[in-house]
Short mmCIF file of C-alpha atoms and ligand atoms in Angstrom, two decimals:
data_model
loop_
_atom_site.label_atom_id
_atom_site.label_comp_id
_atom_site.label_asym_id
_atom_site.label_seq_id
_atom_site.Cartn_x
_atom_site.Cartn_y
_atom_site.Cartn_z
CA MET A 1 103.83 50.37 62.06
CA LEU A 2 105.95 47.32 61.36
CA GLU A 3 109.09 49.33 62.13
CA LYS A 4 107.65 50.23 65.51
CA PHE A 5 106.77 46.60 66.20
CA LEU A 6 110.30 45.56 65.25
CA LEU A 7 111.78 48.15 67.58
CA ASP A 8 109.48 47.09 70.42
CA SER A 9 110.44 43.46 69.89
CA LEU A 10 114.11 44.42 70.05
CA LYS A 11 113.59 46.29 73.32
CA ASP A 12 111.77 43.28 74.74
CA ILE A 13 114.46 40.71 73.91
CA TYR A 14 117.15 43.19 75.01
CA TRP A 15 115.56 43.29 78.45
CA ALA A 16 115.10 39.49 78.39
CA GLU A 17 118.76 38.76 77.59
CA LYS A 18 119.97 41.16 80.25
CA HIS A 19 117.62 39.66 82.80
CA LEU A 20 118.81 36.16 81.96
CA LEU A 21 122.39 37.30 82.37
CA LYS A 22 121.57 38.23 85.96
CA ALA A 23 119.72 34.96 86.63
CA LEU A 24 122.33 32.56 85.20
CA PRO A 25 124.84 32.81 88.10
CA LYS A 26 122.07 31.83 90.55
CA LEU A 27 121.22 28.80 88.41
CA THR A 28 124.90 27.87 88.12
CA LYS A 29 125.28 28.01 91.88
CA ALA A 30 122.17 25.87 92.38
CA ALA A 31 123.25 23.15 89.92
CA THR A 32 125.05 20.04 91.15
CA SER A 33 126.44 18.26 88.07
CA PRO A 34 129.67 19.77 86.73
CA GLU A 35 128.41 19.39 83.13
CA LEU A 36 125.34 21.45 83.96
CA LYS A 37 127.34 24.10 85.81
CA GLN A 38 129.60 24.29 82.76
CA ALA A 39 126.65 24.61 80.36
CA PHE A 40 125.23 27.52 82.38
CA THR A 41 128.63 29.20 82.66
CA ASN A 42 129.18 28.92 78.91
CA HIS A 43 125.79 30.47 78.25
CA VAL A 44 126.78 33.57 80.22
CA GLU A 45 129.48 34.34 77.66
CA VAL A 46 127.19 33.52 74.75
CA THR A 47 124.50 35.78 76.21
CA GLN A 48 126.95 38.67 76.54
CA GLU A 49 127.74 38.36 72.83
CA GLN A 50 124.04 38.24 72.03
CA ILE A 51 123.49 41.48 73.94
CA ALA A 52 126.35 43.06 71.97
CA ARG A 53 124.63 41.88 68.77
CA LEU A 54 121.40 43.55 69.90
CA ASP A 55 123.36 46.78 70.50
CA GLN A 56 124.49 46.47 66.90
CA ALA A 57 120.91 45.91 65.75
CA PHE A 58 119.73 49.12 67.44
CA GLU A 59 122.62 50.93 65.81
CA LEU A 60 121.72 49.60 62.36
CA LEU A 61 118.20 50.93 62.90
CA GLY A 62 119.63 54.27 63.98
CA LYS A 63 117.99 53.95 67.38
CA LYS A 64 119.27 54.19 70.92
CA ALA A 65 119.57 50.78 72.63
CA GLN A 66 116.74 50.55 75.13
CA ALA A 67 115.25 47.77 77.25
CA LYS A 68 111.55 47.25 77.85
CA LYS A 69 110.41 44.71 80.42
CA CYS A 70 109.72 41.25 78.98
CA ASP A 71 106.97 39.71 81.12
CA ALA A 72 107.63 36.28 79.63
CA MET A 73 111.32 36.14 80.57
CA GLU A 74 110.54 37.51 84.00
CA GLY A 75 108.03 34.70 84.49
CA ILE A 76 110.23 31.91 83.17
CA THR A 77 113.19 32.94 85.33
CA LYS A 78 110.90 33.33 88.33
CA GLU A 79 109.80 29.75 87.76
CA ALA A 80 113.44 28.64 87.63
CA GLU A 81 114.16 30.36 90.92
CA GLY A 82 111.06 28.75 92.42
CA ILE A 83 112.50 25.36 91.48
CA ILE A 84 115.59 26.11 93.55
CA GLU A 85 113.39 26.70 96.58
CA GLU A 86 111.26 23.62 95.98
CA THR A 87 114.07 21.10 95.43
CA GLU A 88 116.86 19.86 97.65
CA LYS A 89 120.40 21.09 97.28
CA GLY A 90 122.82 18.58 95.78
CA THR A 91 120.18 16.43 94.07
CA LYS A 92 119.94 15.36 90.44
CA THR A 93 116.23 16.01 90.73
CA ARG A 94 117.02 19.69 91.08
CA ASP A 95 119.33 19.47 88.06
CA VAL A 96 116.61 17.87 85.93
CA ALA A 97 114.18 20.61 86.97
CA LEU A 98 116.74 23.34 86.25
CA ILE A 99 117.41 21.89 82.80
CA MET A 100 113.71 21.91 81.99
CA ALA A 101 113.35 25.47 83.22
CA CYS A 102 116.28 26.63 81.12
CA GLN A 103 115.02 24.86 78.05
CA LYS A 104 111.87 26.95 78.43
CA VAL A 105 114.11 30.02 78.32
CA GLU A 106 115.86 28.76 75.20
CA HIS A 107 112.57 27.96 73.49
CA TYR A 108 111.26 31.44 74.22
CA GLU A 109 114.42 32.86 72.68
CA ILE A 110 114.24 30.54 69.69
CA ALA A 111 110.67 31.70 69.03
CA THR A 112 111.72 35.35 69.37
CA TYR A 113 114.81 35.24 67.16
CA GLY A 114 113.09 32.96 64.64
CA GLY A 115 110.36 35.59 64.35
CA LEU A 116 112.90 38.42 64.10
CA VAL A 117 114.80 36.64 61.32
CA GLN A 118 111.61 36.25 59.28
CA LEU A 119 110.32 39.74 60.02
CA THR A 120 113.54 41.53 59.05
CA LYS A 121 113.91 39.35 55.95
CA THR A 122 110.43 40.41 54.86
CA MET A 123 111.33 44.05 55.51
CA GLY A 124 114.47 43.71 53.38
CA LYS A 125 116.75 44.37 56.35
CA ASN A 126 119.27 41.68 55.56
CA GLU A 127 122.05 42.81 57.88
CA LEU A 128 119.66 42.59 60.80
CA SER A 129 118.33 39.26 59.64
CA GLU A 130 121.87 37.83 59.55
CA LEU A 131 122.58 39.10 63.06
CA PHE A 132 119.45 37.44 64.41
CA ALA A 133 120.19 34.21 62.53
CA GLN A 134 123.54 33.95 64.34
CA THR A 135 121.86 34.29 67.71
CA LEU A 136 119.09 31.89 66.68
CA ALA A 137 121.71 29.23 65.90
CA GLU A 138 123.32 29.76 69.32
CA GLU A 139 120.00 29.43 71.15
CA LYS A 140 119.27 26.18 69.31
CA GLU A 141 122.73 24.93 70.24
CA ALA A 142 122.19 25.84 73.90
CA ASP A 143 118.92 23.92 73.87
CA GLN A 144 120.63 20.89 72.34
CA ILE A 145 123.46 21.01 74.91
CA LEU A 146 120.88 20.95 77.71
CA THR A 147 119.16 17.95 76.12
CA ASP A 148 122.51 16.16 75.88
CA VAL A 149 123.38 16.94 79.51
CA ALA A 150 120.02 15.53 80.62
CA GLU A 151 120.33 12.40 78.52
CA ASN A 152 123.92 11.70 79.54
CA ASN A 153 123.17 10.47 83.05
CA ILE A 154 121.35 13.19 84.93
CA ASN A 155 117.87 11.91 84.12
CA ILE A 156 118.81 8.34 85.04
CA GLN A 157 120.56 9.41 88.24
CA ALA A 158 117.53 11.50 89.19
CA GLN A 159 115.30 8.49 88.76
CA ALA A 160 117.42 6.59 91.26
CA GLU A 161 116.91 9.26 93.95
ZN1 ZN B 201 118.40 34.92 76.46
FE1 FE B 202 120.06 34.47 74.44
FE1 FE B 203 109.10 39.10 75.56
FE1 FE B 204 119.95 31.37 75.36
#
């Protein structure tokens, strides 16, 4: 039963990462600050590696890589796209809102990979647990980069608008 739950969780985050990969270019295009555009662009590459790591995880389990719709990621990215419609192009206000939306993505991923690290550790699947720990560290880093981008100017500039 736990094996099945693990596999379902993998399918869910597999879908989520792939969905994010499609959403990131839209967010990059909508962002104004070069630092924020850069942060989004960098996360595209990171996300591609994370998807490759998930392919490896399926392989280690002897299962075919398969995606199953993640309602949470669909909702969070929908919210991010809603922000683009509700804010004005070229404003720092939009950037602040985009950062907050993306940090929600990162926190969802942190919760997921944190859970997967613990679950696979408990199940004695150490190779899997190490794979997920690598991704977990990257998601935490992405979250921190977004905090730094917000604190270095964007929040203050948005307040002036
Ligand atoms: Zn992701
Ligand atoms: Fe990710
Ligand atoms: Fe999910
Ligand atoms: Fe991420």
